[in-house]
Tab-separated table of C-alpha atoms in Angstrom:
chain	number	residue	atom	x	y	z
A	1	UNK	CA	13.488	156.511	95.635
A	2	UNK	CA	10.749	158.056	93.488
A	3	UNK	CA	8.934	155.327	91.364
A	4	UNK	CA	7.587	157.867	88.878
A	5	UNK	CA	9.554	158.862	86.236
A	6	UNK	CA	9.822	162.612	86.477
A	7	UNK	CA	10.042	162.415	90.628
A	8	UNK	CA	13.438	164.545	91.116
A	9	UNK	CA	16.613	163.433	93.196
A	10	UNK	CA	15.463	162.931	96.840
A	11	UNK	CA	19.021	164.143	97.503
A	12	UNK	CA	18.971	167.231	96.010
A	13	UNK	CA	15.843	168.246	97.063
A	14	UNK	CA	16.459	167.742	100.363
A	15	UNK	CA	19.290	170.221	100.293
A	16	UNK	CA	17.528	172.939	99.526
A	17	UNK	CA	16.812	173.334	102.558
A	18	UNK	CA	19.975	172.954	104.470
A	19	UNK	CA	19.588	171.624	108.184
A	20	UNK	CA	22.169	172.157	110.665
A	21	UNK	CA	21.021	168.813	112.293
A	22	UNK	CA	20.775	165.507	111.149
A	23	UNK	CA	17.638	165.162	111.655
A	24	UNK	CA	18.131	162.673	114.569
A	25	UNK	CA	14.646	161.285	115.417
A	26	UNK	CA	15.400	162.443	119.722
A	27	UNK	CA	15.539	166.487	117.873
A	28	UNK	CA	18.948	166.556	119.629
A	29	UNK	CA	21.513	168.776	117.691
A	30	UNK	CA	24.296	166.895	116.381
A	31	UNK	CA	27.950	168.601	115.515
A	32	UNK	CA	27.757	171.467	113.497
A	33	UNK	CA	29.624	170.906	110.106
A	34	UNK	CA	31.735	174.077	109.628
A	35	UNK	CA	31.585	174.842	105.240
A	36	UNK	CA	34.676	175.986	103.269
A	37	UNK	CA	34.249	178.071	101.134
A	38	UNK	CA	34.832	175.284	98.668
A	39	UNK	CA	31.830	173.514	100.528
A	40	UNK	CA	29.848	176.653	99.721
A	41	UNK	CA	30.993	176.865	96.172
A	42	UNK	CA	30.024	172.943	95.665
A	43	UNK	CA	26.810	173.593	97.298
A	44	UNK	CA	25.539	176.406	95.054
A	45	UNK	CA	26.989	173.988	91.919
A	46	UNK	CA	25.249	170.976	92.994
A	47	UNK	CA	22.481	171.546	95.281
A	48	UNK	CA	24.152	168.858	97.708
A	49	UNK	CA	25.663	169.633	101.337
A	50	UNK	CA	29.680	168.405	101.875
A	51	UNK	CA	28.945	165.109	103.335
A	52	UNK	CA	27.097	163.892	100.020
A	53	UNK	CA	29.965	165.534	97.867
A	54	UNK	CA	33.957	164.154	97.287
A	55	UNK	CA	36.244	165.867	98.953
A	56	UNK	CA	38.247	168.535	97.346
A	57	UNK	CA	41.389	166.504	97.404
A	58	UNK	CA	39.901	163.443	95.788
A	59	UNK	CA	38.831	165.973	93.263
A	60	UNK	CA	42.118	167.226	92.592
A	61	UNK	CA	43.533	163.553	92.928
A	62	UNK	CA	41.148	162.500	90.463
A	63	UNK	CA	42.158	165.153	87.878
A	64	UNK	CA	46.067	163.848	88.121
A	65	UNK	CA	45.584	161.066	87.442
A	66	UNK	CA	42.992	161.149	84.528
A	67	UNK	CA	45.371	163.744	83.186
A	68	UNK	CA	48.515	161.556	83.528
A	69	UNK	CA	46.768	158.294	82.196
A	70	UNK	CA	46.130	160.879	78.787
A	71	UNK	CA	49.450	162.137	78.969
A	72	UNK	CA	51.207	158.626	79.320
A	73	UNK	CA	48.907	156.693	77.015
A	74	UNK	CA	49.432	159.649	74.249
A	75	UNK	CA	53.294	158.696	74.665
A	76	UNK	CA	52.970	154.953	74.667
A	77	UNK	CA	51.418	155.408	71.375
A	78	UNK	CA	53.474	158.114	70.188
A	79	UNK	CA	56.755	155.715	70.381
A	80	UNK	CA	54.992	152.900	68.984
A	81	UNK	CA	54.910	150.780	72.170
A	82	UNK	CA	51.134	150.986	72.137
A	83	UNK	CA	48.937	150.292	68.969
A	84	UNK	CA	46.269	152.626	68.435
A	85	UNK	CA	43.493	149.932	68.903
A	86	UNK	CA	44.680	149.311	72.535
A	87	UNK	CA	44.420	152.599	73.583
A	88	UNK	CA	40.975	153.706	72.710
A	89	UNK	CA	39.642	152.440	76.541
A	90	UNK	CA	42.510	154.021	78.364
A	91	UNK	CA	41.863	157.330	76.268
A	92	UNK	CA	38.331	157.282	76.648
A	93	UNK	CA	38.180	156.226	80.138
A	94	UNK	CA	40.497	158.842	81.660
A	95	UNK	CA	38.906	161.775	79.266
A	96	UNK	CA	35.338	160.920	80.949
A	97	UNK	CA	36.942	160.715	84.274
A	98	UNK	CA	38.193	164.047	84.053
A	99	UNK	CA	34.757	165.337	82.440
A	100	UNK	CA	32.808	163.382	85.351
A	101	UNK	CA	34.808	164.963	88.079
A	102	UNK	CA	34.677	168.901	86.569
A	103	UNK	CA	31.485	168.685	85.946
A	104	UNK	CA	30.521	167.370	89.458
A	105	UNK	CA	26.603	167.513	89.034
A	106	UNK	CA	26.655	164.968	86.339
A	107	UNK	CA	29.033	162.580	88.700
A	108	UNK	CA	26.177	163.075	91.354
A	109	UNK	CA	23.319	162.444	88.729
A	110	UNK	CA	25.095	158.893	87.816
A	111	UNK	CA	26.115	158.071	91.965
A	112	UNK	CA	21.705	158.463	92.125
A	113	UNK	CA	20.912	156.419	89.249
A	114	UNK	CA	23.473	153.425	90.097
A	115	UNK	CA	22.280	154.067	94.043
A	116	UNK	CA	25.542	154.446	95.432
A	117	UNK	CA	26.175	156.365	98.294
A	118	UNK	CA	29.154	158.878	97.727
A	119	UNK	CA	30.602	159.731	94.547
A	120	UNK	CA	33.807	158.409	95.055
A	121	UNK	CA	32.058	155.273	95.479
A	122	UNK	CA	30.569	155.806	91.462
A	123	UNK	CA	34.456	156.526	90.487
A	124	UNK	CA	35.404	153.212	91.860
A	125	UNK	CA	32.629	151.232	90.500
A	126	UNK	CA	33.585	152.831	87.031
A	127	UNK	CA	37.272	152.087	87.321
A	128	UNK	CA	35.904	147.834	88.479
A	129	UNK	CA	33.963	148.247	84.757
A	130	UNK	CA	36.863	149.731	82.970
A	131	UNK	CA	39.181	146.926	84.449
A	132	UNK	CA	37.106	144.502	83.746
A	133	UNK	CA	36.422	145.947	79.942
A	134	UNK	CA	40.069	145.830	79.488
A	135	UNK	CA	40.163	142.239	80.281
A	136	UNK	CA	37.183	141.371	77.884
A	137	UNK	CA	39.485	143.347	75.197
A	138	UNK	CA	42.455	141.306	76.113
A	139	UNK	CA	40.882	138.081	76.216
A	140	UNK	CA	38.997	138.462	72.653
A	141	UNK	CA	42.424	139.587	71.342
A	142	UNK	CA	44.237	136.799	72.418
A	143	UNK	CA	41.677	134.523	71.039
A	144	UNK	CA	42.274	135.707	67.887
A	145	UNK	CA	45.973	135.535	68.197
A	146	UNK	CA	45.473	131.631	69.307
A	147	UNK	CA	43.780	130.993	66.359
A	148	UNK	CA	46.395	132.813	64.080
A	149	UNK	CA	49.418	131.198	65.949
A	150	UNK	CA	47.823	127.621	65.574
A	151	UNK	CA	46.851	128.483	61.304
A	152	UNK	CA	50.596	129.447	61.299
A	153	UNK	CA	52.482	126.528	62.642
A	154	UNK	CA	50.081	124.005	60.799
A	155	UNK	CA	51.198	125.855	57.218
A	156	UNK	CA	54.907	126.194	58.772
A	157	UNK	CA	54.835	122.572	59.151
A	158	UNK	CA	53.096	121.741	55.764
A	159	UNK	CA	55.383	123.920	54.249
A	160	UNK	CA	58.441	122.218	55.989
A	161	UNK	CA	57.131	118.663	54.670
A	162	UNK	CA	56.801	120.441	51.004
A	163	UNK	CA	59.956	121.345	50.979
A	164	UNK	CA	61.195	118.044	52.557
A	165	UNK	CA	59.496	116.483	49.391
A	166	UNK	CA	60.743	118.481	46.798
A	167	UNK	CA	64.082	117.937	48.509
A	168	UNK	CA	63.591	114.462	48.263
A	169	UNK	CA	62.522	114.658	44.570
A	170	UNK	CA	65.757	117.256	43.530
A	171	UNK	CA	67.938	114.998	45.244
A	172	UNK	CA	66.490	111.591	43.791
A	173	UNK	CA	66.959	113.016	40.258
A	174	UNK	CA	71.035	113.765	40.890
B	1	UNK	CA	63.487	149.814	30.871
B	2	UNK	CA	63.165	149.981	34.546
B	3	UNK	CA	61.045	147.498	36.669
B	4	UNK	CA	57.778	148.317	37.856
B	5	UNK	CA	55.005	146.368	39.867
B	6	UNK	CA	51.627	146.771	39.867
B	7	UNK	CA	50.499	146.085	43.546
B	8	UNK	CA	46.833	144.982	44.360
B	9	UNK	CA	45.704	143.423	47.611
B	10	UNK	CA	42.871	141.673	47.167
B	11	UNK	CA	40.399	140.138	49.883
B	12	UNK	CA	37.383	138.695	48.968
B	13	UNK	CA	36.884	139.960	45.257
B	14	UNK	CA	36.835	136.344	43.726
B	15	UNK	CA	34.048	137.638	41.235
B	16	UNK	CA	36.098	141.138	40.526
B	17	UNK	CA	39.809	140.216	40.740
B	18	UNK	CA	40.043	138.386	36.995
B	19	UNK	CA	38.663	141.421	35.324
B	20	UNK	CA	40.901	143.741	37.461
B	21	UNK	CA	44.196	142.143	36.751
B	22	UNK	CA	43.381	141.203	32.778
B	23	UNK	CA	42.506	145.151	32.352
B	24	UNK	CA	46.237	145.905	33.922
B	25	UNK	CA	47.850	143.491	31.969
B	26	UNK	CA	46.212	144.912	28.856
B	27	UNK	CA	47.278	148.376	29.220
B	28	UNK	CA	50.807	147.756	30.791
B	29	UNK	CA	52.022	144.541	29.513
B	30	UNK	CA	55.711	144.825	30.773
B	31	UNK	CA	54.452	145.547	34.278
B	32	UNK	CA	54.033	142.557	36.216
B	33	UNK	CA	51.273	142.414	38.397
B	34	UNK	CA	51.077	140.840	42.408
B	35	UNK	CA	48.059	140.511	44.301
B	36	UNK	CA	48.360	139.831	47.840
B	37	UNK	CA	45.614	137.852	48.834
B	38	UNK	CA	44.568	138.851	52.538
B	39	UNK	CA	43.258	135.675	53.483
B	40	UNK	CA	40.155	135.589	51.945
B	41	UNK	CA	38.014	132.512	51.923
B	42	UNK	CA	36.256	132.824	48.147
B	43	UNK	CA	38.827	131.749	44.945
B	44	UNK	CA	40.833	135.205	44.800
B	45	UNK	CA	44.066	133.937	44.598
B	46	UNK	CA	43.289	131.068	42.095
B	47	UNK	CA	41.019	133.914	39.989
B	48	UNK	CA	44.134	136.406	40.270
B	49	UNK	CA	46.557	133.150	39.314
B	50	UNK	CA	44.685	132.460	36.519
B	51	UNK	CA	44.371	135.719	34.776
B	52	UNK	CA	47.768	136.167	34.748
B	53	UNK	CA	49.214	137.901	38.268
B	54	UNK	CA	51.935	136.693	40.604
B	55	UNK	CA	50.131	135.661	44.006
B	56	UNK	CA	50.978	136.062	47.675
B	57	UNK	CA	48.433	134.710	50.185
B	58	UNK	CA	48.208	135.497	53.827
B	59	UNK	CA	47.047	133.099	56.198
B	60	UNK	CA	44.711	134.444	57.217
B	61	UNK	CA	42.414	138.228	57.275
B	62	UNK	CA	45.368	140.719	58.362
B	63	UNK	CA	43.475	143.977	57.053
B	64	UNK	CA	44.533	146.270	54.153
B	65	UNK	CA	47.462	147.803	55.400
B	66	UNK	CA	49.566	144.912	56.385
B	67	UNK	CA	48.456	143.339	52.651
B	68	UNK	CA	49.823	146.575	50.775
B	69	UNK	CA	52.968	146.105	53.248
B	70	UNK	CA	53.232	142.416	52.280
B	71	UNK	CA	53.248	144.251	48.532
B	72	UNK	CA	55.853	146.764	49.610
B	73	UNK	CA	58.352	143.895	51.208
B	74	UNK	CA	57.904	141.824	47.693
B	75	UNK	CA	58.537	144.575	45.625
B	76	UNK	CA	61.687	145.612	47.672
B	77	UNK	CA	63.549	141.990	47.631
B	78	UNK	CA	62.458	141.874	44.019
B	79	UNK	CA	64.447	144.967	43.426
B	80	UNK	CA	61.451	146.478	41.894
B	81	UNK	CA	62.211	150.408	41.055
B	82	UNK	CA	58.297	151.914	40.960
B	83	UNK	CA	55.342	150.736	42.020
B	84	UNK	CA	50.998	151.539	41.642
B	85	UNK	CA	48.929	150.319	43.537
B	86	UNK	CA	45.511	149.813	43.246
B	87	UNK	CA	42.538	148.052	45.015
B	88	UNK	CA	41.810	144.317	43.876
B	89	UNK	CA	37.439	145.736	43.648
B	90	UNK	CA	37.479	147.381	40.107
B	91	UNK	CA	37.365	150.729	41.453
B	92	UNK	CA	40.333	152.399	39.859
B	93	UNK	CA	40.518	152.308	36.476
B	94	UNK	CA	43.685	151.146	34.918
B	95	UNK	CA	43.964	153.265	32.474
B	96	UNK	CA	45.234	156.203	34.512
B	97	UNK	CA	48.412	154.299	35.737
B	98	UNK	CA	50.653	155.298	33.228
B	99	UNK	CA	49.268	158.907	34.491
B	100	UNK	CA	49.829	158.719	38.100
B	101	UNK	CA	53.836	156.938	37.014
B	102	UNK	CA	54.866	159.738	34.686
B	103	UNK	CA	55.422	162.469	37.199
B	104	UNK	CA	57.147	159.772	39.624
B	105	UNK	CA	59.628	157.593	36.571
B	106	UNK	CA	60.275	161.560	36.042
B	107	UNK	CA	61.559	162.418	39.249
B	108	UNK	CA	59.400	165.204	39.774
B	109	UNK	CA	57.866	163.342	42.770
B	110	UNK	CA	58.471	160.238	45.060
B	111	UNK	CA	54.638	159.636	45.531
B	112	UNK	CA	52.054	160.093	43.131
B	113	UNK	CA	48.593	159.594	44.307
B	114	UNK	CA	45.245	159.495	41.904
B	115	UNK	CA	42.849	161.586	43.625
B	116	UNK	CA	39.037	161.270	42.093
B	117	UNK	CA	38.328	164.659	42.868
B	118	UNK	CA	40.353	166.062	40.173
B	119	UNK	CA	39.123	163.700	37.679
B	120	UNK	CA	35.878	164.080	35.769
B	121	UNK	CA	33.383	161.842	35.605
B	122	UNK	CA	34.611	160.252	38.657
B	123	UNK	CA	32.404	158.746	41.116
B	124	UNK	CA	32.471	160.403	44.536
B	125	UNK	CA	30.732	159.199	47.317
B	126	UNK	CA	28.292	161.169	49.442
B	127	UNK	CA	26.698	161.305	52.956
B	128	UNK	CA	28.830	161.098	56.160
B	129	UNK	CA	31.768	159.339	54.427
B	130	UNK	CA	31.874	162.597	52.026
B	131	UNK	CA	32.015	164.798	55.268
B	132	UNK	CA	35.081	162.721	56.874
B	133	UNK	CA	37.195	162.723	53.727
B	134	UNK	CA	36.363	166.632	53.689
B	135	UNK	CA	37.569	166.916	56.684
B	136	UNK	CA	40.795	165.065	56.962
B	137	UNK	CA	41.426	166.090	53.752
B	138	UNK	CA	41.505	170.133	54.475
B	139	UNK	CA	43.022	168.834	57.891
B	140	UNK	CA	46.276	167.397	55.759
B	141	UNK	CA	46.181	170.079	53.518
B	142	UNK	CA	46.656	172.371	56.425
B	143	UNK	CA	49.171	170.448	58.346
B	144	UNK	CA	51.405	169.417	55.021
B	145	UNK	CA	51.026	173.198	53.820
B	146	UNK	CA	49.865	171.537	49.812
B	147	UNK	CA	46.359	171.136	48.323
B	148	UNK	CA	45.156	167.693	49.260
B	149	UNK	CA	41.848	166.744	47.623
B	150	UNK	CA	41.950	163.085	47.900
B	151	UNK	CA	43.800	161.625	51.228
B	152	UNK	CA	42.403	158.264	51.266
B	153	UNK	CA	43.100	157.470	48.054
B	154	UNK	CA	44.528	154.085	47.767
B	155	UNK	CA	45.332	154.567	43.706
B	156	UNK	CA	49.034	155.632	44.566
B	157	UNK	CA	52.449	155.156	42.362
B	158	UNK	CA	55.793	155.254	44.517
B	159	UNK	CA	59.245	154.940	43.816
B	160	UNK	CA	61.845	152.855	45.265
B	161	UNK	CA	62.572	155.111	47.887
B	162	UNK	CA	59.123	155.505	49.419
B	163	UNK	CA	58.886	151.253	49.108
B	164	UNK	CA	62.047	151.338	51.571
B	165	UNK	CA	60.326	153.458	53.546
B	166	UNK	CA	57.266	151.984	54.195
B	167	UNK	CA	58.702	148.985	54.772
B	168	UNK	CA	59.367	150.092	57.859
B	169	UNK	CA	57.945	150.347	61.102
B	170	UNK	CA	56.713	153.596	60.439
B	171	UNK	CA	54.198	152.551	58.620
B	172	UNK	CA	51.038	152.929	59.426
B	173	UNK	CA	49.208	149.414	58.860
B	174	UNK	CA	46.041	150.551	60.654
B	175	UNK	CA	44.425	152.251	58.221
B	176	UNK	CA	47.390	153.863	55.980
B	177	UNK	CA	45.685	157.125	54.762
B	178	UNK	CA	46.137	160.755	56.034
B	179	UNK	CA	48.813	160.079	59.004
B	180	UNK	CA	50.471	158.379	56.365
B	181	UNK	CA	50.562	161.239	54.190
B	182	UNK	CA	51.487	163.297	57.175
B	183	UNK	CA	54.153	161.097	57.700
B	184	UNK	CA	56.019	161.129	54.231
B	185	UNK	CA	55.860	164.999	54.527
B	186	UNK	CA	57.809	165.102	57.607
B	187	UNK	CA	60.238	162.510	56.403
B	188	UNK	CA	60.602	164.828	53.736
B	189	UNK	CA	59.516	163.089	50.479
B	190	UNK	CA	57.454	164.834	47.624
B	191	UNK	CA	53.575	164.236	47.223
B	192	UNK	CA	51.706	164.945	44.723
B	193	UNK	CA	48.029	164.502	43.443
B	194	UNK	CA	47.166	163.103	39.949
B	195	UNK	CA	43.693	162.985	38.506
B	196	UNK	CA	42.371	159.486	38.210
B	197	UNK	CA	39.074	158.144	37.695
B	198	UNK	CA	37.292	156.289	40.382
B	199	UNK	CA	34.017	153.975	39.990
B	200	UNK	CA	31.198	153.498	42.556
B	201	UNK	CA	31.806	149.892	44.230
B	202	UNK	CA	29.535	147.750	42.105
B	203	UNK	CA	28.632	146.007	45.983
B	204	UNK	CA	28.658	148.758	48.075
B	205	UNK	CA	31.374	148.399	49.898
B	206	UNK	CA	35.280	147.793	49.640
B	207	UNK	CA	38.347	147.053	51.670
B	208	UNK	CA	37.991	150.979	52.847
B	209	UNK	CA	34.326	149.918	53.852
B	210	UNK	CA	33.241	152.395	56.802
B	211	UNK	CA	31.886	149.341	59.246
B	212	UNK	CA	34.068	150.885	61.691
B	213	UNK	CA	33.435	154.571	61.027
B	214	UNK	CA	33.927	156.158	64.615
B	215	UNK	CA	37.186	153.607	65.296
B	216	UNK	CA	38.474	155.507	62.153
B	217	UNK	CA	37.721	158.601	63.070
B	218	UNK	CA	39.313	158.299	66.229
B	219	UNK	CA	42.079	156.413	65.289
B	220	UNK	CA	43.490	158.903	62.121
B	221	UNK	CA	43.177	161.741	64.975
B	222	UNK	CA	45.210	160.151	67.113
B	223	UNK	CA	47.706	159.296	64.600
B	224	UNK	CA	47.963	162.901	63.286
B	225	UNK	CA	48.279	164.043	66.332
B	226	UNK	CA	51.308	161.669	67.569
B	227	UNK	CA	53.130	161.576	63.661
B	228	UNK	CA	53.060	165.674	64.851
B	229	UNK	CA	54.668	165.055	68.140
B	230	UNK	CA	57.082	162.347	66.935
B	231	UNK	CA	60.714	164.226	66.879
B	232	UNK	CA	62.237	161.456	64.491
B	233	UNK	CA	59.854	162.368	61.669
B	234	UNK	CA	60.175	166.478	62.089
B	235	UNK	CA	63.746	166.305	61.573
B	236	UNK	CA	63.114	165.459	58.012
B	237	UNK	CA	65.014	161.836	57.849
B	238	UNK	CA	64.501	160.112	55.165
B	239	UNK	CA	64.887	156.695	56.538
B	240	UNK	CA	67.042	155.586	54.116
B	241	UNK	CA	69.399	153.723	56.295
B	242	UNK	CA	66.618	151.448	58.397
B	243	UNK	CA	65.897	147.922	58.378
B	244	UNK	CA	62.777	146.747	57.056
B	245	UNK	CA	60.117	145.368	59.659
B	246	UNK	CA	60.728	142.282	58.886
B	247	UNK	CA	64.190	140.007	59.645
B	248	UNK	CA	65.290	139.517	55.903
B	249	UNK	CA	65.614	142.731	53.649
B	250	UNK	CA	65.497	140.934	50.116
B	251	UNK	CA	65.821	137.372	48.767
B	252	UNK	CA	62.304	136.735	50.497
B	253	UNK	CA	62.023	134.735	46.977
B	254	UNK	CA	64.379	134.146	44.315
């Protein structure tokens, strides 16, 4: 990994120059890896060979899903079964997902900088942060509502024992 | 003579409130006058008390739009039949609210709202908040198919009708501004802008303070877009036959 800050992905530049070996250190030939023409299309995009990229149905997986977390979250808020505030993560998580996983290069760009080994690996790490972002939402929420649930019973009951008084007082005077 | 409330949340604006509420008492003396204090932690709802306006206190901080609800559900078991509302900072000036009433006590309109861009003299504000309102307010202009040139205007007078209404759960207590005006066009109740002089927020900032600019932003897209995609609304009900948000319709106090 380059120390300098303008050194350029190792990964990349290493598939410029794409070897039909792995390199082994005996020079033996290992199996040839036959490319799609997806593989091909990928390659010119990205600069990376097939085994560095996601495979095309993760791709397409990943698409679903970010599209149907929109879709459904859109809904949720549309029928008033999920306040506005709630959904900002959901919405903003599954828009970048999508964005991530069209525009593959910048999905490789963040799987180098976080030093992860296959992109699919960055899309799980990212759905661990969400997750756990969501809980850090929840649990500062329901802080607040603790607070607000305790203020209200204590003037609930101080109310109760105000009107127990004046009770006592309208009834004395009868 | 009909009964009309003058509605003005109020959180925080100890120094402000007493001058505020004395100024609407002066010019409309047969209106009475309730400030919903939003749990603030300053004297606002002994200032208010004091100067001569009915009081309602939250708990605690619930944020603007569930205080002018909190207005809405008093005024409807009151029975009130119009009401203005206004911000509790000295920002709207009183003396337009017989203005912004006369079209609604007229039933030329069910919601009359003061807009500072058709007044003169008015203060507008500038910078990036000047480019939102510009933009949301051609974007409700477009979508309502009427001139809007003030859509977060909170200097509004209603009639009973509309007070039913957004006593609902319709209403948007997130920030109540262009969805909401979105909203009453669908449900099929008449807008309509009135000028009204605004002032300049004597400490920079008010209970519409931008601190959360891009959770705004975000959040009055995403209403538009889902008030546009709500079926209910498009059909044009009125609402007139739902419950209120709350358990009790009226006789919260009597």
């Amino acid at each position: 990994m380059g120390r300098e800050g303008k050194t350029p992905n190792p990964l990349i530049r290493e598939a410029k120059e794409p070897r039909h070996d792995d390199g082994n250190s005996d020079g033996k030939r290992v199996n040839f890896i036959h490319w799609t023409r997806w593989d091909n299309l990928m390659f010119s995009q990205t600069g990376l060979p097939p085994e560095f990229l996601m495979p095309l149905r993760q791709q397409i997986f990943a698409l679903a899903v970010s599209v149907l977390v929109f879709i459904f979250i859109i809904d949720m808020v549309r029928r008033r079964r999920l306040r506005e505030e709630y959904s900002v993560l959901w919405l903003v998580t599954s828009v970048v997902m999508f964005v991530l996983v069209f525009k593959y290069e910048w999905l490789v760009a963040i799987t180098y900088w976080i030093g992860a080994t296959s992109s699919t690996t960055t899309l799980t790490i990212g759905s661990l942060v969400f997750l756990l972002l969501l809980s850090v939402q929840f649990c500062i929420k329901i802080s607040r509502l603790t607070n607000q649930v305790k203020d209200l019973s204590q003037e609930n009951a101080l109310l109760r024992k105000e009107v127990e008084i004046l009770s006592r007082r309208f009834g004395a005077k009868e | 003579m009909r009964k009309t409330l003058v509605l003005i949340p109020a959180y925080n604006e100890g120094t402000r409130i007493g001058q505020v509420v004395r100024q609407v008492r002066e010019i409309v003396p047969e209106y009475d006058v309730l400030v919903v204090n939003d749990g603030s932690r300053d004297n606002t709802a002994l200032v208010a008390s004091a100067a001569g306006a009915e009081v309602v206190s939250h708990p605690f901080n619930l944020g603007y739009g569930v205080a002018i609800q909190t207005g809405y559900k008093y005024a409807l078991a009151q029975a009130y039949e119009y009401l203005v509302q206004m911000d509790g900072d000295g920002q709207h000036d009183p003396a337009f609210i017989m203005k912004l009433l006369a079209p609604v006590t007229a039933g030329e309109t069910d919601i009359a709202i003061g807009s500072r861009f058709l007044a003169v003299d008015s203060y507008e504000p500038s910078g990036v908040r000047r480019i939102g309102m510009g933009f949301f307010r051609r974007l409700v202009s477009w979508l309502i198919d009427q001139r809007i040139t003030d859509s977060t205007s909170g200097y509004q007078a209603i009639n009973r009708r509309v007070i039913h209404f957004f006593t609902t759960e319709i209403f948007p207590c997130d920030y109540p501004d262009a969805d909401m005006l979105i909203t009453l066009h669908r449900s099929g109740f008449r807008i309509r802008e009135v000028p009204a002089r605004m002032y300049a927020n004597a400490a920079g900032k008010s209970m519409h303070s931008g601190w959360k600019p891009l959770y705004y932003m975000f959040k009055m897209l995403l209403s538009i877009f889902v008030t546009l995609l709500r079926a209910d609304d498009r059909n044009g009900s009125r609402r007139e036959d739902a419950e209120p948000s709350n358990s009790r319709s009226k006789g919260a106090a009597s």
